[in-house]
PDB file of C-alpha atoms in Angstrom:
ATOM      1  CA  UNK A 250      -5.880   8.101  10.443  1.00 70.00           C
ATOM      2  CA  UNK A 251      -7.317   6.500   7.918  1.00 82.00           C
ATOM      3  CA  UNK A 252      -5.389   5.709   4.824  1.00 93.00           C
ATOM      4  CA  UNK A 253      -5.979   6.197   1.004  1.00 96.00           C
ATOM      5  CA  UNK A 254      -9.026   4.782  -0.185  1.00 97.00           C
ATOM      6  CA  UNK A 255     -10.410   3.682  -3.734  1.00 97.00           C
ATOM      7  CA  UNK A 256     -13.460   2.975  -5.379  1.00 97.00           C
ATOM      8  CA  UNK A 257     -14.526   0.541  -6.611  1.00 97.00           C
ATOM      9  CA  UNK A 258     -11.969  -2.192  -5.962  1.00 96.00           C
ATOM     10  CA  UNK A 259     -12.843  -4.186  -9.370  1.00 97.00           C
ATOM     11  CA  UNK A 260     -14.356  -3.375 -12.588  1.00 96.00           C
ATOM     12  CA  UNK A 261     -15.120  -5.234 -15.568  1.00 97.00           C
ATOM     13  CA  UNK A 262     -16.254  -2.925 -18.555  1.00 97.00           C
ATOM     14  CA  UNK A 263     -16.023  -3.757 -22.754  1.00 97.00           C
ATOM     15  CA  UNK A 264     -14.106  -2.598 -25.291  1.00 97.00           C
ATOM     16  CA  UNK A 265     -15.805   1.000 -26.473  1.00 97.00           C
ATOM     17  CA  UNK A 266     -17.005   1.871 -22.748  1.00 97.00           C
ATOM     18  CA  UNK A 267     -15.641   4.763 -20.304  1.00 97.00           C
ATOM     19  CA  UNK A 268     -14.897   4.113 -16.833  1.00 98.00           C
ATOM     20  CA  UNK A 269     -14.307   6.681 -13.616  1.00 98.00           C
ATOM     21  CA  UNK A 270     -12.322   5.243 -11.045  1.00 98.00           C
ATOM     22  CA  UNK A 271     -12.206   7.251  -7.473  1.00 98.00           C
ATOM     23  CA  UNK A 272      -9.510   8.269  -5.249  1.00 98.00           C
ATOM     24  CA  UNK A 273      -9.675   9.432  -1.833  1.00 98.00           C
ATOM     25  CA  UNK A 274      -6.817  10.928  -0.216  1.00 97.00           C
ATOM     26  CA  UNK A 275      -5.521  10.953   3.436  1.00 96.00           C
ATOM     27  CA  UNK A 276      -7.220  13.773   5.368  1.00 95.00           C
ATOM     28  CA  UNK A 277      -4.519  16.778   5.184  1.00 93.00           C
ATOM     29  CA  UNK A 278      -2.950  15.558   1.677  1.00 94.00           C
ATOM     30  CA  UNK A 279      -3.309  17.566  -1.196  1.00 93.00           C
ATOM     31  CA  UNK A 280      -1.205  15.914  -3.655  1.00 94.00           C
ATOM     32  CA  UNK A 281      -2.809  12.462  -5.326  1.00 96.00           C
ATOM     33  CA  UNK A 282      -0.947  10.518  -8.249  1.00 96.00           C
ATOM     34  CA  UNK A 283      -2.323   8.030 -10.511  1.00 97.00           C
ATOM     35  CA  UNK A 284      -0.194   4.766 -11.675  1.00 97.00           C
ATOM     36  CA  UNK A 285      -1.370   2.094 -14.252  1.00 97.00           C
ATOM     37  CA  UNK A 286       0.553  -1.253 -13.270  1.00 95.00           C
ATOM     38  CA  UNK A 287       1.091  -3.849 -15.781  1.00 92.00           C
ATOM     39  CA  UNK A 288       2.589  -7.300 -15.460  1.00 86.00           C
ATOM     40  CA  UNK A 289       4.831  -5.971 -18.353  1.00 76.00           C
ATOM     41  CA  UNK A 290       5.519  -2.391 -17.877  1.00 82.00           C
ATOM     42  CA  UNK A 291       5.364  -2.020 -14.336  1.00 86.00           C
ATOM     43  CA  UNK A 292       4.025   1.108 -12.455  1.00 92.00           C
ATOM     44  CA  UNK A 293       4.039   3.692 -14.989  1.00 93.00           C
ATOM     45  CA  UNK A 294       2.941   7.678 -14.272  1.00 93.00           C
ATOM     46  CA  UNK A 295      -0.394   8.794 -15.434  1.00 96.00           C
ATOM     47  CA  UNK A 296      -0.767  12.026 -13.639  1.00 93.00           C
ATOM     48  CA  UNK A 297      -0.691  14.209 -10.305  1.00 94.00           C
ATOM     49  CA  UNK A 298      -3.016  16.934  -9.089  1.00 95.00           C
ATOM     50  CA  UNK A 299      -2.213  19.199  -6.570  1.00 92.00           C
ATOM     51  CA  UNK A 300      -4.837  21.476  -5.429  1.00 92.00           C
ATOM     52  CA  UNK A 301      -7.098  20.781  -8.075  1.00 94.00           C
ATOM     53  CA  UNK A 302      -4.308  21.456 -10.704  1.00 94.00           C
ATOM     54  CA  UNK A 303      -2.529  19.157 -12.895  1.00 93.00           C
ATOM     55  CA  UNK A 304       0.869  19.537 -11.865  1.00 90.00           C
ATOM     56  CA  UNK A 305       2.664  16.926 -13.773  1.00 88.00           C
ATOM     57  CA  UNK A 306       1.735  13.766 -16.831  1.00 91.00           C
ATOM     58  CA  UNK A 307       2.834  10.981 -17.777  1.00 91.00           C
ATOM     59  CA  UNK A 308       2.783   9.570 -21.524  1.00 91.00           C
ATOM     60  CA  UNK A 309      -0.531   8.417 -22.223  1.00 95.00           C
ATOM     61  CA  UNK A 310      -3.127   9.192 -24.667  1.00 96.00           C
ATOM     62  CA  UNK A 311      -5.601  11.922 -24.228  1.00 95.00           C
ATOM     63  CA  UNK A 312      -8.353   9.019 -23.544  1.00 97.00           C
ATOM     64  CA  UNK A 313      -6.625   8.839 -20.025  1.00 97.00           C
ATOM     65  CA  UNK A 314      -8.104  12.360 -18.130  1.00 97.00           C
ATOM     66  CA  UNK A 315      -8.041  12.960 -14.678  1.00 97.00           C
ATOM     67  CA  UNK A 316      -9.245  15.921 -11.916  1.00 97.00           C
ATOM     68  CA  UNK A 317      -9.202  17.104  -8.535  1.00 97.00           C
ATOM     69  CA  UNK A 318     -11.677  18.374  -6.412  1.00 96.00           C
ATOM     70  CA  UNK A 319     -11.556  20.733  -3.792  1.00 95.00           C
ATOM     71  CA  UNK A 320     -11.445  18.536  -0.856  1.00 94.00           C
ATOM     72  CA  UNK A 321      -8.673  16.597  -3.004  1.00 95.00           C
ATOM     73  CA  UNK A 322     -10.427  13.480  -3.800  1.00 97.00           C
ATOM     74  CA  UNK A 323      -9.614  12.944  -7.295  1.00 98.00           C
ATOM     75  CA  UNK A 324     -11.422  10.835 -10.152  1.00 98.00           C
ATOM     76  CA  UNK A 325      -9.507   9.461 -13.199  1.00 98.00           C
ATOM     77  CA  UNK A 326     -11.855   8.427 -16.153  1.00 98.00           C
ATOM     78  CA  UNK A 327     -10.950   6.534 -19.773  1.00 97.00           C
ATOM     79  CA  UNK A 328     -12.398   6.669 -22.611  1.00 95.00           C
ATOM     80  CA  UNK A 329     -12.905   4.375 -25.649  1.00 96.00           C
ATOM     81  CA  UNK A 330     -11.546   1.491 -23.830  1.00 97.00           C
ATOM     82  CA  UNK A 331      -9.015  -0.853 -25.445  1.00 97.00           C
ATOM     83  CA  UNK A 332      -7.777  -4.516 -24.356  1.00 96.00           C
ATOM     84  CA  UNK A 333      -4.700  -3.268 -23.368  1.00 95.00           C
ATOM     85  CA  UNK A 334      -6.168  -0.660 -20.536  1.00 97.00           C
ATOM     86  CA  UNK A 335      -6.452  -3.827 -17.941  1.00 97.00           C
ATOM     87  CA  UNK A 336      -4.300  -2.933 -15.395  1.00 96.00           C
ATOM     88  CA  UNK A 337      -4.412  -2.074 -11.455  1.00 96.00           C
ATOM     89  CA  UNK A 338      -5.099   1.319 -11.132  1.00 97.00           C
ATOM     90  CA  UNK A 339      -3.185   2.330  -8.190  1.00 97.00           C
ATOM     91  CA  UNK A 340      -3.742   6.295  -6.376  1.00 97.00           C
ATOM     92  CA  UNK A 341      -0.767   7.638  -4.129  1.00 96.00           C
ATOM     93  CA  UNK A 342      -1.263  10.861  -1.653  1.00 96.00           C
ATOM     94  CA  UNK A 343       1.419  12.887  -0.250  1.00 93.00           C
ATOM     95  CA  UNK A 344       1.289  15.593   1.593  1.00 90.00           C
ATOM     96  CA  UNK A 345       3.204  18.392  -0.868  1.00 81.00           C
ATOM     97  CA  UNK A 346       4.833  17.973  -4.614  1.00 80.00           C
ATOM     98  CA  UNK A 347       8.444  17.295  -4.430  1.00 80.00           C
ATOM     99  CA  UNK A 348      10.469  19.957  -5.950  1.00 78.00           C
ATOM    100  CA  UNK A 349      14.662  20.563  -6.254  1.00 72.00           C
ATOM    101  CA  UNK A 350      15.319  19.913  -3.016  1.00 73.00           C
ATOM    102  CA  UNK A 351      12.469  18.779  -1.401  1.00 75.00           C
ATOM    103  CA  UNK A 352      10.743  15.036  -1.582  1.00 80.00           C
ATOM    104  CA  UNK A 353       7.146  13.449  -1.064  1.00 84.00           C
ATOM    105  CA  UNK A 354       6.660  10.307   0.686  1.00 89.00           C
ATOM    106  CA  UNK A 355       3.430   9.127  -0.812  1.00 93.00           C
ATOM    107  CA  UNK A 356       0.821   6.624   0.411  1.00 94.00           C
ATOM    108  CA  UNK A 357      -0.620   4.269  -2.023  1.00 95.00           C
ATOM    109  CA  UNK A 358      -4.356   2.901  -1.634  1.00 96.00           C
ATOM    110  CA  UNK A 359      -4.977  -1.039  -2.718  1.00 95.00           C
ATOM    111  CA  UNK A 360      -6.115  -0.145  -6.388  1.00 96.00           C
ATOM    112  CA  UNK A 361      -8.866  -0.738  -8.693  1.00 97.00           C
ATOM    113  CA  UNK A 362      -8.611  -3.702 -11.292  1.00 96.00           C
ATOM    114  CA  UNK A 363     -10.025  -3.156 -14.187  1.00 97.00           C
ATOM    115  CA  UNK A 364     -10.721  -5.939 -16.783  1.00 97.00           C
ATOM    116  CA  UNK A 365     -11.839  -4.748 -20.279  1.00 97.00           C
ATOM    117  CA  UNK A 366     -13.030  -7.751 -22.076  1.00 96.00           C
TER     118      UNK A 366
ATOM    119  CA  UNK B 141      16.756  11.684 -17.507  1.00 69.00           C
ATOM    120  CA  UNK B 142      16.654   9.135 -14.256  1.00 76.00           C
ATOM    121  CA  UNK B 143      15.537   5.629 -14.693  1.00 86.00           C
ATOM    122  CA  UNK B 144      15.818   2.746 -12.253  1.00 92.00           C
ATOM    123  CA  UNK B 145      17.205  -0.934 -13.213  1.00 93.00           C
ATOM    124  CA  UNK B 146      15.968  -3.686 -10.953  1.00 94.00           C
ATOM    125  CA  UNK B 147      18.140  -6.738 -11.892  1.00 92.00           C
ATOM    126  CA  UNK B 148      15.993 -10.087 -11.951  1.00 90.00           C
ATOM    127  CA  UNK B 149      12.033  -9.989 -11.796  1.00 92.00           C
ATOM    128  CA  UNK B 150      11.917 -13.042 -10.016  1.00 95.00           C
ATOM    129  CA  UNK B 151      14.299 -14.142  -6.836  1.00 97.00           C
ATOM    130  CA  UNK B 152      13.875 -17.126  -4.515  1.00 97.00           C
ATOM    131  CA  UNK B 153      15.283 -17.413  -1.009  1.00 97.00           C
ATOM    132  CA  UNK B 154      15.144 -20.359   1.337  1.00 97.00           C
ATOM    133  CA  UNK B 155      13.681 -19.670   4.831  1.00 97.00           C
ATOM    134  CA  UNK B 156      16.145 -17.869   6.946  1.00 97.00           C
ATOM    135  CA  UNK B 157      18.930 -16.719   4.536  1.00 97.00           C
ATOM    136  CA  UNK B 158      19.981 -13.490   3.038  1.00 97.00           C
ATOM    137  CA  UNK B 159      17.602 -11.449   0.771  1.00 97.00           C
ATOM    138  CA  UNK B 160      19.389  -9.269  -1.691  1.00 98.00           C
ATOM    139  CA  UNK B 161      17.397  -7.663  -4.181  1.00 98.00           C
ATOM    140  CA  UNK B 162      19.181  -4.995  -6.662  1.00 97.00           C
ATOM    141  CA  UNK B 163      18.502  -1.637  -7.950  1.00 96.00           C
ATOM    142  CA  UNK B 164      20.403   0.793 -10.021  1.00 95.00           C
ATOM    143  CA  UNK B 165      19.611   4.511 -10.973  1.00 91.00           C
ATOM    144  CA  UNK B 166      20.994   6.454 -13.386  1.00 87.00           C
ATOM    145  CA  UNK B 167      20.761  10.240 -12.209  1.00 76.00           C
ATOM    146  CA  UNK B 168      22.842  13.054 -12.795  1.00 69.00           C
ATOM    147  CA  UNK B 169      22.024  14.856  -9.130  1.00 71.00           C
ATOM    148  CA  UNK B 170      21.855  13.600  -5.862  1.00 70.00           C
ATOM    149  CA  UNK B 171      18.277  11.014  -5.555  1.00 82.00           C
ATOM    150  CA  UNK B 172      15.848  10.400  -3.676  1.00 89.00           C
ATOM    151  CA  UNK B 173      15.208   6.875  -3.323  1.00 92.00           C
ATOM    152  CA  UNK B 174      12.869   4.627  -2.356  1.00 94.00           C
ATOM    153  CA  UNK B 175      11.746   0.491  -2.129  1.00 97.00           C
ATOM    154  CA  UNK B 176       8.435  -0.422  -1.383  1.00 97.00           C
ATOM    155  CA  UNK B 177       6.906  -3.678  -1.460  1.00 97.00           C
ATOM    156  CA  UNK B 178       3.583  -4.716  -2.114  1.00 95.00           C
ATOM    157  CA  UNK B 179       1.245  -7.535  -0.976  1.00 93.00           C
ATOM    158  CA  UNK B 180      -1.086  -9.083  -3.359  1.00 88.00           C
ATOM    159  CA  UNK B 181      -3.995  -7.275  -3.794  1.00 82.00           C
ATOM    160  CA  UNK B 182      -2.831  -4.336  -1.964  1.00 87.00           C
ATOM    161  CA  UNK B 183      -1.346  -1.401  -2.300  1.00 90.00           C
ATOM    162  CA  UNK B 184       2.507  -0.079  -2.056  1.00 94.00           C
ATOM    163  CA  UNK B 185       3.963   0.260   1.368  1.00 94.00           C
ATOM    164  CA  UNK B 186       7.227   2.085   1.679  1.00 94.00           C
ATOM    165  CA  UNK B 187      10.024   0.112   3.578  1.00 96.00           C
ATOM    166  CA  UNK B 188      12.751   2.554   3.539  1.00 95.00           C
ATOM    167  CA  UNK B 189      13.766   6.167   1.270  1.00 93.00           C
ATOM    168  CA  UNK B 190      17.162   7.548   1.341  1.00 91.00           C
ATOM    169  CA  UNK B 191      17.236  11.358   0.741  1.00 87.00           C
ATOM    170  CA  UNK B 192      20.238  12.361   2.326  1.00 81.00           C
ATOM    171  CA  UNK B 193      23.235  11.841   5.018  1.00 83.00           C
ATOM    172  CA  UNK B 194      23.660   8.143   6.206  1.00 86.00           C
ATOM    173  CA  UNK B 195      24.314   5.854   3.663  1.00 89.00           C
ATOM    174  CA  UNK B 196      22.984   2.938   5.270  1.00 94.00           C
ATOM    175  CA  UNK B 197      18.772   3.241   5.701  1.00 95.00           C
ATOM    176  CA  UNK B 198      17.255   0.894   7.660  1.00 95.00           C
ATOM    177  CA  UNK B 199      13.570  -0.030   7.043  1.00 95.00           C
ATOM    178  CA  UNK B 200      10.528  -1.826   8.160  1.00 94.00           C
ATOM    179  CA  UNK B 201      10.492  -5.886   9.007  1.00 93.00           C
ATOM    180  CA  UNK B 202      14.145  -5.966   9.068  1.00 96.00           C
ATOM    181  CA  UNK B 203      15.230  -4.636   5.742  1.00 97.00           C
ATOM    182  CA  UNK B 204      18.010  -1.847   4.850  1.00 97.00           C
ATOM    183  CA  UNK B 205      19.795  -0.705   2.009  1.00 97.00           C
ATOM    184  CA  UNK B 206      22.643   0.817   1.173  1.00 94.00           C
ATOM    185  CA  UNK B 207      23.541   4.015  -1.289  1.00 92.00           C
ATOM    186  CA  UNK B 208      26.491   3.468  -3.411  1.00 92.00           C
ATOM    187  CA  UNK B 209      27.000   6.729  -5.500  1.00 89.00           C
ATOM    188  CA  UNK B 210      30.474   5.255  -7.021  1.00 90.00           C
ATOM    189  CA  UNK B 211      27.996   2.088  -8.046  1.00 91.00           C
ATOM    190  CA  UNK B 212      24.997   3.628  -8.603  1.00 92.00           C
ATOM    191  CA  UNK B 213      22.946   1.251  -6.424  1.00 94.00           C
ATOM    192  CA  UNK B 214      20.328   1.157  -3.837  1.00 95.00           C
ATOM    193  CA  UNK B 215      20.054  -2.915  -3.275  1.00 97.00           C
ATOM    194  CA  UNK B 216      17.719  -3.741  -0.337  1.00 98.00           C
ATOM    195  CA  UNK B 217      19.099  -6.619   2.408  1.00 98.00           C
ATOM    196  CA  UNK B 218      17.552  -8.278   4.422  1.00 98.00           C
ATOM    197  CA  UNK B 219      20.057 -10.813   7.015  1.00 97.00           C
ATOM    198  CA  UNK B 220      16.957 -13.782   7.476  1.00 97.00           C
ATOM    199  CA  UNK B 221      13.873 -13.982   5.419  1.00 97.00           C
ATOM    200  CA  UNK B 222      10.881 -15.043   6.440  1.00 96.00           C
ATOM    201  CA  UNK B 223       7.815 -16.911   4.563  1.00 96.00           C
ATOM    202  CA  UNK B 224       5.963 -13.386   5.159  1.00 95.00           C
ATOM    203  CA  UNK B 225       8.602 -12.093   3.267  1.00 97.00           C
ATOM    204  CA  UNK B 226       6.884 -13.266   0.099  1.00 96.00           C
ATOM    205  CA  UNK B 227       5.455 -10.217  -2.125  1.00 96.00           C
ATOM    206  CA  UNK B 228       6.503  -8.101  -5.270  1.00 96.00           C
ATOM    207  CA  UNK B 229       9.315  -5.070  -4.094  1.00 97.00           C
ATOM    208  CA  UNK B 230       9.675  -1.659  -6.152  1.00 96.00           C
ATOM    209  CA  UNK B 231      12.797   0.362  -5.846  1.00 96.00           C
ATOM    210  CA  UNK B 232      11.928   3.832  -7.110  1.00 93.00           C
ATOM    211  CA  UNK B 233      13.909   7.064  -7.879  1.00 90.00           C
ATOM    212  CA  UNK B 234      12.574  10.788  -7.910  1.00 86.00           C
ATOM    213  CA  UNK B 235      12.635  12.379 -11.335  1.00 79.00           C
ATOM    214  CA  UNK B 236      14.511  15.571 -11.426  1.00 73.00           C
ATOM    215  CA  UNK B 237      14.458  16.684 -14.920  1.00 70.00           C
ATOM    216  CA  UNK B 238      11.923  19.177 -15.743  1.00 69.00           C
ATOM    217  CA  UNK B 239       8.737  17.465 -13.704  1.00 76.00           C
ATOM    218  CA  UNK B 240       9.318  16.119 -10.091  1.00 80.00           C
ATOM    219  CA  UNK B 241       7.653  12.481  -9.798  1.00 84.00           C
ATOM    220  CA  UNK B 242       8.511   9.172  -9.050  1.00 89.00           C
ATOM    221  CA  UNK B 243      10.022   6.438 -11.775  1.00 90.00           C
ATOM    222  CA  UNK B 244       9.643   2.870 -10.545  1.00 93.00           C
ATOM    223  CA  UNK B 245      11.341   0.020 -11.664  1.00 93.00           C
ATOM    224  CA  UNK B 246       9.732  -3.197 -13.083  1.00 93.00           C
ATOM    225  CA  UNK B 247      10.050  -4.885  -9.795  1.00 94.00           C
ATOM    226  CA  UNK B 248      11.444  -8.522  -8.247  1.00 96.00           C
ATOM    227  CA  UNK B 249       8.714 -10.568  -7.113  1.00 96.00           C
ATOM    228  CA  UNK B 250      10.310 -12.918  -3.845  1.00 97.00           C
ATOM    229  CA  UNK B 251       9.850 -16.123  -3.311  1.00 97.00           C
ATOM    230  CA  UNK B 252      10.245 -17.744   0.232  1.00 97.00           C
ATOM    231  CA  UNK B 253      11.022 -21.637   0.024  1.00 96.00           C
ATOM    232  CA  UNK B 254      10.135 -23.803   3.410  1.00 93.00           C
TER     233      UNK B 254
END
């Protein structure tokens, strides 16, 4: 089975420009997350789509958007790009949502670095 | 709300003895929780998860770790490391308040000496 895939691995955009990164999930999941990682901060939670729904978001600013399509691929895009948006973009599939009593495992693909110079 | 302490961002192990990395949660129900490691320029890969009944989880490549309510920990062993055993590991905790997703901590990046 072929894991989570994303596209493209590295990206080097400017200051002022958007950027769409791509996730694809494993065949049969319909949950993807999105992580920024940061030497600093770490992984931190920019959203999850489940079925083409946002189901949860972390705290970023509104330039960080994402979606879902309906064979669960998902795209997160940023806007007016700053300096400190260079990160690893890192996607994560699971199979459900974890709820009260319930978990997800998820599945992480290798990332996108993006560079904004 | 839960959060997840990793105690030292950097460790370094000779060849063959113990790996001990920490992790504490704070969390006012039962966790899930989780280390995964990651490679450089990959991806996390999940070596163990504790979600409920035996304390003790054991893992991929020869790691476990332990849940200690009464010490809020989750520190990942490993008896012998190994020069493969060289990446960045993530301990992670389930959120449970309000929204459902998955808190890392900042992570311990191992170093294997010859």
């Amino acid at each position: 089975k072929a894991g989570v895939t994303q596209t493209p691995r590295y990206l080097i955009k400017t200051r002022g420009q958007q950027v769409t990164l791509s996730c694809s999930p494993i065949s049969g999941h319909r949950s993807v997350s999105w992580y920024q990682q940061t030497p600093g901060q770490g992984l931190q939670f920019l959203f999850e789509y489940f079925s083409e729904t946002q189901r949860n978001k972390g705290n970023f600013p509104g330039r960080f958007s994402g979606r879902q399509f309906s064979n669960s691929r998902s795209e997160m895009n940023v806007s007016t790009l700053e300096l400190g948006d260079s990160a690893l973009y890192l996607c994560a599939s699971s199979l459900k949502l974890a709820g009260p009593f319930s978990y997800n495992e998820q599945f992480f693909g290798p990332g996108t670095r993006l560079t904004v110079l | 709300a839960q959060s997840v302490t990793q105690l030292g961002s950097h460790v370094s192990v000779s060849e063959g003895a113990l790996v001990l990395l920490r992790c504490n949660y704070s969390s006012s129900v039962p966790p899930y929780l989780f280390w995964y490691v990651q490679y450089p320029n990959q991806g996390l890969q999940l070596l163990l998860k504790y979600t409920t009944g035996a304390t003790l989880v054991k893992g991929i490549n020869g790691f476990e770790a332990e849940f200690k309510k009464s010490e809020t920990s989750f520190h990942l062993t490993k008896p012998s490391a190994h020069m493969s055993d060289a990446a960045e590991y993530f301990c992670a905790v389930i959120s449970t308040s309000g929204t459902y997703k998955y808190i890392f901590g900042t992570g311990t990046r191992l170093k294997v000496l010859a």
